[in-house]
mmCIF file of C-alpha atoms in Angstrom:
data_model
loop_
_atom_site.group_PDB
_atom_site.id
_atom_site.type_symbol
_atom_site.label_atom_id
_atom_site.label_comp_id
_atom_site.label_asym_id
_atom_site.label_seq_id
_atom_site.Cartn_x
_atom_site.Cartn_y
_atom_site.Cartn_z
ATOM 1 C CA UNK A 1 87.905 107.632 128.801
ATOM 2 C CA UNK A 2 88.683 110.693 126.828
ATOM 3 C CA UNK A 3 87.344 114.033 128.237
ATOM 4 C CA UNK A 4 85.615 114.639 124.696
ATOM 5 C CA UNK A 5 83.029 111.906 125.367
ATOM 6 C CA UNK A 6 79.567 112.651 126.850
ATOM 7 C CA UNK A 7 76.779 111.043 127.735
ATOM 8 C CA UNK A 8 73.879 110.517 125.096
ATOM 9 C CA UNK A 9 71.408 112.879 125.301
ATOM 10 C CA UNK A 10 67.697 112.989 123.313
ATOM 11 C CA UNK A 11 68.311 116.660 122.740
ATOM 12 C CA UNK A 12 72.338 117.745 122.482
ATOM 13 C CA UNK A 13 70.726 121.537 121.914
ATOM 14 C CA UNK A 14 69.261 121.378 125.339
ATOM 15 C CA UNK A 15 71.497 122.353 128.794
ATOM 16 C CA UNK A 16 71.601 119.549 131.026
ATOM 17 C CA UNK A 17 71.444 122.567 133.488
ATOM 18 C CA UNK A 18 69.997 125.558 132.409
ATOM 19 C CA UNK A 19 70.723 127.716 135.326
ATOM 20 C CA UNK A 20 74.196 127.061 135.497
ATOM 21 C CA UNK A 21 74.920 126.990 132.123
ATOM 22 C CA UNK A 22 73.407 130.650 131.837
ATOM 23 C CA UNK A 23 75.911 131.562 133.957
ATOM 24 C CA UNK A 24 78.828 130.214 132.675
ATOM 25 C CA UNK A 25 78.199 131.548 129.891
ATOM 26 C CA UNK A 26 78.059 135.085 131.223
ATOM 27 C CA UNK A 27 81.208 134.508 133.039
ATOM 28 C CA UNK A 28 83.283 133.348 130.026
ATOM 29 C CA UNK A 29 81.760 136.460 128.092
ATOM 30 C CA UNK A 30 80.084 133.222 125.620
ATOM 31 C CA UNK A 31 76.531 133.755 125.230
ATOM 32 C CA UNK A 32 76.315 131.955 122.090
ATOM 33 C CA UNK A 33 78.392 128.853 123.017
ATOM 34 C CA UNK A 34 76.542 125.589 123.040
ATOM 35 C CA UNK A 35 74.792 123.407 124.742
ATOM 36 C CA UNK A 36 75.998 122.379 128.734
ATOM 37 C CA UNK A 37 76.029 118.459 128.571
ATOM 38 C CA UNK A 38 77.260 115.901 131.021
ATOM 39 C CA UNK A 39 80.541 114.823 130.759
ATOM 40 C CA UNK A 40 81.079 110.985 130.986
ATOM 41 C CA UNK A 41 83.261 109.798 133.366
ATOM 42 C CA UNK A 42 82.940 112.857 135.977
ATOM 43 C CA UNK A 43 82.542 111.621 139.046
ATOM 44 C CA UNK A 44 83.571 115.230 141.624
ATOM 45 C CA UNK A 45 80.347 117.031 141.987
ATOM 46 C CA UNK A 46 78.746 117.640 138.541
ATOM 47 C CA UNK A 47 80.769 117.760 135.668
ATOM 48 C CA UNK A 48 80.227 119.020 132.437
ATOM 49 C CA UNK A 49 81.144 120.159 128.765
ATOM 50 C CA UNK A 50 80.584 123.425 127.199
ATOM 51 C CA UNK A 51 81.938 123.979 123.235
ATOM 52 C CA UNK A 52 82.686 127.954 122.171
ATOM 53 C CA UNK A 53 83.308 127.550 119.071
ATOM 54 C CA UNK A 54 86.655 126.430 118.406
ATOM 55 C CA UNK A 55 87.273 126.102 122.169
ATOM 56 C CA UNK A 56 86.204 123.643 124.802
ATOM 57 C CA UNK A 57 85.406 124.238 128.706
ATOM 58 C CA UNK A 58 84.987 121.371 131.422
ATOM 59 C CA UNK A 59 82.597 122.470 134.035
ATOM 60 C CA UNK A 60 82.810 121.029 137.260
ATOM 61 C CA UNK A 61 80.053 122.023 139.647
ATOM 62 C CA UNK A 62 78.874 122.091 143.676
ATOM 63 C CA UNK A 63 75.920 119.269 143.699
ATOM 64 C CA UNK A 64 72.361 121.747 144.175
ATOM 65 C CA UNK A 65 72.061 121.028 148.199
ATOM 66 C CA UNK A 66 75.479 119.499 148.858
ATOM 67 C CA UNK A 67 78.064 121.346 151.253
ATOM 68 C CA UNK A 68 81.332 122.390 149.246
ATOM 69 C CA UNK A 69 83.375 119.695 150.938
ATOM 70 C CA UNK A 70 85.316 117.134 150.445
ATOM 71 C CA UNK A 71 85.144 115.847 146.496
ATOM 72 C CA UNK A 72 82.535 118.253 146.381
ATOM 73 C CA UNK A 73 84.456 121.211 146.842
ATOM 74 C CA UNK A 74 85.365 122.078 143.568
ATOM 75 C CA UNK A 75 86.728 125.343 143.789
ATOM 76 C CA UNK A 76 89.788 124.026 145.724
ATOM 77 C CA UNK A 77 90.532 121.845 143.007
ATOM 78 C CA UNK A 78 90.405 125.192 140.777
ATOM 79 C CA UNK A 79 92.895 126.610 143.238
ATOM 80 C CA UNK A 80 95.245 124.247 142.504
ATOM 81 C CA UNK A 81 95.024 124.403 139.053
ATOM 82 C CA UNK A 82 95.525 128.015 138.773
ATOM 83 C CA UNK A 83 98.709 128.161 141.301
ATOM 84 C CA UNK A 84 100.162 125.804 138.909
ATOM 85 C CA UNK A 85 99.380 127.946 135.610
ATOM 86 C CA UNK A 86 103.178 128.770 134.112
ATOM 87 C CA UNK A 87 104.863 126.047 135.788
ATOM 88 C CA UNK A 88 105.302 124.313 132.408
ATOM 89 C CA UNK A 89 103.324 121.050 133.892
ATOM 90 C CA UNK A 90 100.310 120.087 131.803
ATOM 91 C CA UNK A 91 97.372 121.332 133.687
ATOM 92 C CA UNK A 92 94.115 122.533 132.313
ATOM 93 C CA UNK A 93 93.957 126.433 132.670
ATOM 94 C CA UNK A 94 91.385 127.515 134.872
ATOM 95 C CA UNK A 95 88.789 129.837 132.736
ATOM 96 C CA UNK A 96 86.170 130.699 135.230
ATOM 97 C CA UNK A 97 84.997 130.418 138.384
ATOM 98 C CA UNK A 98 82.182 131.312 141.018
ATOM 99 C CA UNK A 99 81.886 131.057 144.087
ATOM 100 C CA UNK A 100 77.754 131.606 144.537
ATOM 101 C CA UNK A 101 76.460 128.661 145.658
ATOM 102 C CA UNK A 102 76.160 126.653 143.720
ATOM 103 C CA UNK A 103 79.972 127.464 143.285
ATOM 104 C CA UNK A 104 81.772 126.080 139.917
ATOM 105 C CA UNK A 105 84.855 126.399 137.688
ATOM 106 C CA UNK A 106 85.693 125.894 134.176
ATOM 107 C CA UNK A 107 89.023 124.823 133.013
ATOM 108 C CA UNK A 108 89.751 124.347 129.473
ATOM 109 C CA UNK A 109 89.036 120.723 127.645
ATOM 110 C CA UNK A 110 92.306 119.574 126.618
ATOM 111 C CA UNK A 111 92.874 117.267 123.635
ATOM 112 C CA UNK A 112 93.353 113.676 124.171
ATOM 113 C CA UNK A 113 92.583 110.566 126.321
ATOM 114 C CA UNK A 114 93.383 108.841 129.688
ATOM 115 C CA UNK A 115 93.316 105.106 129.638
ATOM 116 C CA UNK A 116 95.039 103.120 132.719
ATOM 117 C CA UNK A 117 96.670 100.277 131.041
ATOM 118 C CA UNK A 118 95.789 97.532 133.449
ATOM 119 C CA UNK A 119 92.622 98.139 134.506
ATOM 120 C CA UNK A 120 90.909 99.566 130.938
ATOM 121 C CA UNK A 121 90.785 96.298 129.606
ATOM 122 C CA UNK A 122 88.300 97.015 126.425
ATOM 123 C CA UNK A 123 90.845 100.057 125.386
ATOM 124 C CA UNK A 124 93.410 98.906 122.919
ATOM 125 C CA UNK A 125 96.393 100.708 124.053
ATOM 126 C CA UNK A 126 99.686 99.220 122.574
ATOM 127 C CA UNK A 127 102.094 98.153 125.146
ATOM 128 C CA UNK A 128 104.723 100.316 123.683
ATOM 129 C CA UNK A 129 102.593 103.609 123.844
ATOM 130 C CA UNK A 130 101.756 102.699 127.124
ATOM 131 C CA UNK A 131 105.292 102.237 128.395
ATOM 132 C CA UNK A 132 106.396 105.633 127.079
ATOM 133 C CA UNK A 133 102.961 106.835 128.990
ATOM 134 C CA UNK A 134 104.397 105.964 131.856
ATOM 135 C CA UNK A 135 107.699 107.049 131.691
ATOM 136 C CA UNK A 136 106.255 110.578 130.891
ATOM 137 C CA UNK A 137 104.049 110.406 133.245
ATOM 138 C CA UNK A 138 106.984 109.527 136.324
ATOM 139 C CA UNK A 139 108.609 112.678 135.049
ATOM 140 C CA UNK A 140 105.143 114.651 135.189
ATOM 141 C CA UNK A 141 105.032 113.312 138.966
ATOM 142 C CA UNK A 142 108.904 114.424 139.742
ATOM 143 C CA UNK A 143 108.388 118.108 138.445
ATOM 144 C CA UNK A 144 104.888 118.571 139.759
ATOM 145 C CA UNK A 145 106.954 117.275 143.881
ATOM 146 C CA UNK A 146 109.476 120.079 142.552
ATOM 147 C CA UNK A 147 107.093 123.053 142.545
ATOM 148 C CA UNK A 148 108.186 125.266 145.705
ATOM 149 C CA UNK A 149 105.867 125.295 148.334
ATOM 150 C CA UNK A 150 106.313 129.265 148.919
ATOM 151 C CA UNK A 151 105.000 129.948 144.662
ATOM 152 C CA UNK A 152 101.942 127.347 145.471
ATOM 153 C CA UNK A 153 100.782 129.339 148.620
ATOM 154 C CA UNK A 154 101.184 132.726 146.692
ATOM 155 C CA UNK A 155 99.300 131.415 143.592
ATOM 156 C CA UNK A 156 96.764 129.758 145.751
ATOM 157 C CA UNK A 157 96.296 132.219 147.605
ATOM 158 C CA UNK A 158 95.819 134.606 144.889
ATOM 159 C CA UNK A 159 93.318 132.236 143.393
ATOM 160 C CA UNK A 160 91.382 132.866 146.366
ATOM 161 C CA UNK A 161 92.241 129.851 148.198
ATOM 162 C CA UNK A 162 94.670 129.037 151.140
ATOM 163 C CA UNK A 163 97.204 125.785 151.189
ATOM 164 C CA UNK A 164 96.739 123.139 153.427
ATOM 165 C CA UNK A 165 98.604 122.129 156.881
ATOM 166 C CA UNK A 166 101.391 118.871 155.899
ATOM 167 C CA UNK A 167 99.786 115.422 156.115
ATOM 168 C CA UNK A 168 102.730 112.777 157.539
ATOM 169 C CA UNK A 169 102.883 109.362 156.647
ATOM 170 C CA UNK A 170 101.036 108.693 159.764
ATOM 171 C CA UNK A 171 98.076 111.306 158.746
ATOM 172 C CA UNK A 172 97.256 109.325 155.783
ATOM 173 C CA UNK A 173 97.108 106.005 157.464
ATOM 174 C CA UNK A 174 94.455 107.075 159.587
ATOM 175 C CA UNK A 175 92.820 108.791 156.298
ATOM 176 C CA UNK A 176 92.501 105.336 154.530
ATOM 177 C CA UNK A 177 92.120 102.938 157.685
ATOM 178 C CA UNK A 178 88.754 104.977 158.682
ATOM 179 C CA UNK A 179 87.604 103.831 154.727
ATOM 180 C CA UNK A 180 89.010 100.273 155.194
ATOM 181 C CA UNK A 181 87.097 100.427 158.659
ATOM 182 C CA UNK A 182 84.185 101.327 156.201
ATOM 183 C CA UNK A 183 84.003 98.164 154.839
ATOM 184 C CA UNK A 184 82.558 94.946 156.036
ATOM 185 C CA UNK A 185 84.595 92.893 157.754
ATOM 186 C CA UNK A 186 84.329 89.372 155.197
ATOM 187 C CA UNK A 187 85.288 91.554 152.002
ATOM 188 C CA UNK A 188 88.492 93.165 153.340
ATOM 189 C CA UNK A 189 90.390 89.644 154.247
ATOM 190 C CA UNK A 190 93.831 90.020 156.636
ATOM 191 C CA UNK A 191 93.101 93.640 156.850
ATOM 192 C CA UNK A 192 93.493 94.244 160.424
ATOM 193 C CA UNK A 193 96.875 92.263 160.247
ATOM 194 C CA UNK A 194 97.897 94.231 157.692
ATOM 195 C CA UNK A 195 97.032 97.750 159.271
ATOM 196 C CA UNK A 196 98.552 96.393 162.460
ATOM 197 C CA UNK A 197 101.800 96.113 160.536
ATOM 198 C CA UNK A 198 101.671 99.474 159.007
ATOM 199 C CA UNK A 199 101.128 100.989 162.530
ATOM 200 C CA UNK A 200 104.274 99.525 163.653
ATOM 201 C CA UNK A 201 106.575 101.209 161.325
ATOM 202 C CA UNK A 202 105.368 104.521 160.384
ATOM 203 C CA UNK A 203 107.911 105.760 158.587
ATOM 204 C CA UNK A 204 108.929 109.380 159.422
ATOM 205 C CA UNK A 205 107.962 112.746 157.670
ATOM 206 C CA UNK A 206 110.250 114.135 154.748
ATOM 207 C CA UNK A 207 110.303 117.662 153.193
ATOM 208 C CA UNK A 208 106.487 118.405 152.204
ATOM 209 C CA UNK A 209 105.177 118.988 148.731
ATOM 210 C CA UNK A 210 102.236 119.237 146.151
ATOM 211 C CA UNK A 211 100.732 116.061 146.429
ATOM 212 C CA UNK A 212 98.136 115.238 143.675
ATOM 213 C CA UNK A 213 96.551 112.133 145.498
ATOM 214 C CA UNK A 214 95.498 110.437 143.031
ATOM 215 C CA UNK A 215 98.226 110.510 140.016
ATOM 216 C CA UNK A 216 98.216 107.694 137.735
ATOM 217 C CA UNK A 217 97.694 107.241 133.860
ATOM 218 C CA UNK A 218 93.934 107.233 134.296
ATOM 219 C CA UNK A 219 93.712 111.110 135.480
ATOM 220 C CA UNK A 220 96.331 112.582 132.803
ATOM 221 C CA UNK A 221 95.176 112.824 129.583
ATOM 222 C CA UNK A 222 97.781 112.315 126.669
ATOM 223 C CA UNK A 223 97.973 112.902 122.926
ATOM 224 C CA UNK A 224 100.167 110.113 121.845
ATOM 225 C CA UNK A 225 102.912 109.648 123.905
ATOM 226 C CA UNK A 226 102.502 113.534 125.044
ATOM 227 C CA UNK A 227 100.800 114.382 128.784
ATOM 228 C CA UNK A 228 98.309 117.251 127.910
ATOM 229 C CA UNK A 229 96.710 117.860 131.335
ATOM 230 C CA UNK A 230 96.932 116.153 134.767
ATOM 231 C CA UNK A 231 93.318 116.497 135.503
ATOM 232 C CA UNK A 232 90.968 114.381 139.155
ATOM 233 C CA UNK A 233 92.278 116.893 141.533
ATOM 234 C CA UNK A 234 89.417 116.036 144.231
ATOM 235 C CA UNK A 235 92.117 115.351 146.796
ATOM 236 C CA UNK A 236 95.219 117.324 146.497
ATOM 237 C CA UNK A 237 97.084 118.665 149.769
ATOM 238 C CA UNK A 238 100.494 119.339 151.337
ATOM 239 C CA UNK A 239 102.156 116.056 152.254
ATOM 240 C CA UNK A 240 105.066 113.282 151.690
ATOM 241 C CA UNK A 241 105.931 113.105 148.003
ATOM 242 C CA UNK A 242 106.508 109.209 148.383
ATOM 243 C CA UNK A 243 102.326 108.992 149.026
ATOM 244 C CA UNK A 244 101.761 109.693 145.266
ATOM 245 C CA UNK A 245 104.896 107.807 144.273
ATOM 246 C CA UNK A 246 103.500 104.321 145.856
ATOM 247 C CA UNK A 247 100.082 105.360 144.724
ATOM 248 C CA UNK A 248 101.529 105.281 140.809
ATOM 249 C CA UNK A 249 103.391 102.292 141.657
ATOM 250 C CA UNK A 250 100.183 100.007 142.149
ATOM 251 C CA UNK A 251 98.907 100.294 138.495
ATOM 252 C CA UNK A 252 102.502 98.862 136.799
ATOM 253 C CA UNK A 253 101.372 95.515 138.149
ATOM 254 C CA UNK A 254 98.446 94.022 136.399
ATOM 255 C CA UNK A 255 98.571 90.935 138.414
ATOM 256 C CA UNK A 256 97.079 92.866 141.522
ATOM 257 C CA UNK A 257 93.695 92.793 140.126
ATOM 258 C CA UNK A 258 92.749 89.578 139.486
ATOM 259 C CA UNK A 259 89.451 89.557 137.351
ATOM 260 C CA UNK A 260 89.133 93.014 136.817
ATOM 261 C CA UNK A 261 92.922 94.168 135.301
ATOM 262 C CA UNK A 262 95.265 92.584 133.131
ATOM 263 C CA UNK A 263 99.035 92.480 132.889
ATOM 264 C CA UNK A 264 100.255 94.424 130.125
ATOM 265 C CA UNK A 265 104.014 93.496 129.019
ATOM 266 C CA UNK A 266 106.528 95.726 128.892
ATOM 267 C CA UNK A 267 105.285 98.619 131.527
ATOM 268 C CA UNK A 268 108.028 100.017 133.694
ATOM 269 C CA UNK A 269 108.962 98.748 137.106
ATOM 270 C CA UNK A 270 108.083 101.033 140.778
ATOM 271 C CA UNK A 271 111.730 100.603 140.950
ATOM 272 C CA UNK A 272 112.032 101.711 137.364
ATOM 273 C CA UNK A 273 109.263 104.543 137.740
ATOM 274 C CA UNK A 274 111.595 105.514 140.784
ATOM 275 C CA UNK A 275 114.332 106.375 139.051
ATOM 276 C CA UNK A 276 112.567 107.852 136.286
ATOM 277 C CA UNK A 277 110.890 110.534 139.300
ATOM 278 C CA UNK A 278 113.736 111.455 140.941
ATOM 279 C CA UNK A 279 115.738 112.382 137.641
ATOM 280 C CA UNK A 280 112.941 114.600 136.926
ATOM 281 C CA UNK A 281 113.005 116.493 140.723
ATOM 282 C CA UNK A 282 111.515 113.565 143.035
ATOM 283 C CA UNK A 283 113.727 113.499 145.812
ATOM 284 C CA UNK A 284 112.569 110.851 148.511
ATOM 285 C CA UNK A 285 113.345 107.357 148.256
ATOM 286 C CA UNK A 286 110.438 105.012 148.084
ATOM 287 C CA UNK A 287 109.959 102.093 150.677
ATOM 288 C CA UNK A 288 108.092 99.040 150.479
ATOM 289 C CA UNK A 289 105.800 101.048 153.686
ATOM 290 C CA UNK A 290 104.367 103.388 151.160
ATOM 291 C CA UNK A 291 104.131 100.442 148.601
ATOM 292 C CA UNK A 292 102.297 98.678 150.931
ATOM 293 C CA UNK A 293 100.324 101.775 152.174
ATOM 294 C CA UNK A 294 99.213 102.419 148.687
ATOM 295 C CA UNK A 295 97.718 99.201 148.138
ATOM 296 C CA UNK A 296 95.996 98.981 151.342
ATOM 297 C CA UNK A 297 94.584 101.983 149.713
ATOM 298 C CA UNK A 298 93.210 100.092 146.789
ATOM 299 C CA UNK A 299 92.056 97.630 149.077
ATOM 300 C CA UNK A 300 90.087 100.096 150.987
ATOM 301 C CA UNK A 301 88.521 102.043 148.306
ATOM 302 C CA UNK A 302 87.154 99.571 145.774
ATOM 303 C CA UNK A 303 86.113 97.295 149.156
ATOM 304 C CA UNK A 304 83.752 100.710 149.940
ATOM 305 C CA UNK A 305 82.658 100.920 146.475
ATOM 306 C CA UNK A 306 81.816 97.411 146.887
ATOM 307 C CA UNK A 307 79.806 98.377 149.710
ATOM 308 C CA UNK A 308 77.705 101.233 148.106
ATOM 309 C CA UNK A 309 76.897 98.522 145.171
ATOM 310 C CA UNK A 310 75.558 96.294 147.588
ATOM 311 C CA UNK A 311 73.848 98.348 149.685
ATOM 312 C CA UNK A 312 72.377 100.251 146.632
ATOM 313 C CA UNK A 313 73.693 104.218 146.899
ATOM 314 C CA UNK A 314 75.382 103.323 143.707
ATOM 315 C CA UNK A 315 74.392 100.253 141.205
ATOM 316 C CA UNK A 316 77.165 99.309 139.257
ATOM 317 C CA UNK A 317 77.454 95.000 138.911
ATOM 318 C CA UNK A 318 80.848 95.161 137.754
ATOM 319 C CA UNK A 319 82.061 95.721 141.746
ATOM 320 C CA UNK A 320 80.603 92.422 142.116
ATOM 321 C CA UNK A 321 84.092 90.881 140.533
ATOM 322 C CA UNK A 322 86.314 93.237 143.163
ATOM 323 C CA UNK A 323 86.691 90.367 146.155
ATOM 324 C CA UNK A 324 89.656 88.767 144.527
ATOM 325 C CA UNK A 325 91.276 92.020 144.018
ATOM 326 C CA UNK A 326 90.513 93.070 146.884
ATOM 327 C CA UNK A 327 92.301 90.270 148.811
ATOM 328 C CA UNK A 328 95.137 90.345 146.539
ATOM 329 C CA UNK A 329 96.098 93.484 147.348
ATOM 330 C CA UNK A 330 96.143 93.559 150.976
ATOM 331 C CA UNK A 331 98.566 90.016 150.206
ATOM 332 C CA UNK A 332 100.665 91.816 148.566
ATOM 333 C CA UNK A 333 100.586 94.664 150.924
ATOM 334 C CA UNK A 334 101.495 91.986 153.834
ATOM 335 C CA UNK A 335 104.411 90.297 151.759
ATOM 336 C CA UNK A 336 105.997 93.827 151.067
ATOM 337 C CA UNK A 337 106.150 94.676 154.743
ATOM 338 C CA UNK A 338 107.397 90.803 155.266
ATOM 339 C CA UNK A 339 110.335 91.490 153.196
ATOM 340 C CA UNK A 340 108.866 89.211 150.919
ATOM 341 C CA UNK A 341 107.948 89.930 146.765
ATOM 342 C CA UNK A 342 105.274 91.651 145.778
#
């Protein structure tokens, strides 16, 4: 998915929404820029695309009626982005933002695409490209757990916004285990086991840090080889660096999604992504617990979007193939904490 594609449209001179796009337009000083269209893909609040000319904005918006929490509050997300503005990371630049409901931000539309190797199975990326993807993206992962925690809180703060209390290893346990806990019992196989386990050996807290929460190839856009913005920052927070590090980890490994991925050749090891992060500023040592932490997190999240299928909220057949995976990964999960290979 590349940030320039939209949806189809009848009309592309039309404003998906008029109201809002009136005034984003006042508040980047645009008037004549063009149409406000939906931006495929966008899945925090509302998201859209705005072209000025030579220039591109991504708007992402507070759903009309929905509280500014959670995935929906998208201003926080903007905080973020702006605290990291002159850090030398790529990050889309924050452009403009509001905070009458319904609040929304622009940030600029950077060039290129975001494909996740093993799981975008109709993109043809070439195994070589995305090796040197990844090994970009490791170092992307080790300077953004470098930032210092006193600049973020200044430049959040400034951006209107306040940083978060620490989340321990134990914190995000819970976090995921009330999603797993989501799902129904016969589509989450050896769950309980495995969350059993992971409650036995909660590994303690290091040094806190930015944590993006969701950092993989799939939500950094690149230009070639070359990261051009780390975008998907619906859960961001203060917490252990090694969270984001095990969450990376799960997509080298095609073989953890049976049915639904595919094993590309050649992609760098967690061990070898490890390495990679801590020459670039990472500083904890990964452990098979956060390994197996972060694909109990898989587990958990494409079990609930399973759910929603099924239960209707959100129709979308392909989740129908997710079972397999599903069970896979808690296995894996379970043989990690055994000792045993993943």
């Amino acid at each position: 998915m590349t940030q320039e594609t939209v949806s189809v449209h009848t009309d592309d001179t039309a404003d998906a929404d008029p109201v809002l796009a009136r005034r984003v337009r006042a508040a980047l000083g645009a008037p004549g820029a063009g149409a406000l269209r939906v931006l495929e893909g966008g899945r925090s609040g509302l998201t859209y695309v705005l072209h000025d000319g030579r220039s591109g904005h991504v708007v992402k918006a507070v759903p009309p009626g929905r509280p500014a929490r959670g995935r929906h509050d998208v201003l926080r997300q903007s905080h973020a982005l702006s605290a990291l503005a002159g850090s030398g990371l790529p990050v889309p630049a924050v452009t403009a933002r509001e905070s009458d409901v319904p609040a929304w931000f622009a940030m600029e539309l950077a060039e290129g695409d975001a494909v996740e190797p093993v799981l975008d199975v109709a993109t043809d990326l070439e195994p070589d490209l995305a090796w040197e993807r990844m090994v970009r993206a490791a170092r992307v992962l080790g300077a953004l757990h470098a930032v210092p925690l006193a600049r973020l809180a200044e430049g959040i703060r400034s951006a209107g916004g306040e940083l978060p209390a620490p989340a321990t290893p134990h914190d995000e346990l819970l976090r995921w285990q009330e999603t797993m806990h989501a799902v129904p019992a016969e589509l989450r196989p050896g769950s309980e086991e495995l969350l059993a386990a992971l409650h036995a050996d909660v590994p303690g807290p290091v040094a806190p840090v930015l944590v993006h929460g969701d950092f993989r190839l799939g939500n950094l856009l690149c230009s070639g080889p070359r990261p051009t913005a780390l975008v998907d920052w619906e859960i961001w927070g203060v917490g252990d660096p090694r969270v984001d590090l095990g969450w990376f980890g799960v997509f080298t490994d095609g073989a953890l999604f049976p049915g639904v991925g595919r094993v590309v050749p050649g992609l760098p090891s967690e061990d070898e992504l490890e390495e990679l992060y801590r020459a670039a500023g990472g500083t904890a040592p990964q452990t098979a617990w956060f390994r197996a932490l972060a694909r109990m997190k898989m587990a958990a999240i494409m079990g609930h979007n399973l759910r929603r299928h099924r239960e209707g909220r959100h129709h979308d057949p392909v989740q129908e193939q997710l079972p397999p995976t599903i069970a896979a990964l808690i296995g894996s999960a379970r043989g990690l904490l055994d000792g045993c290979a993943s």
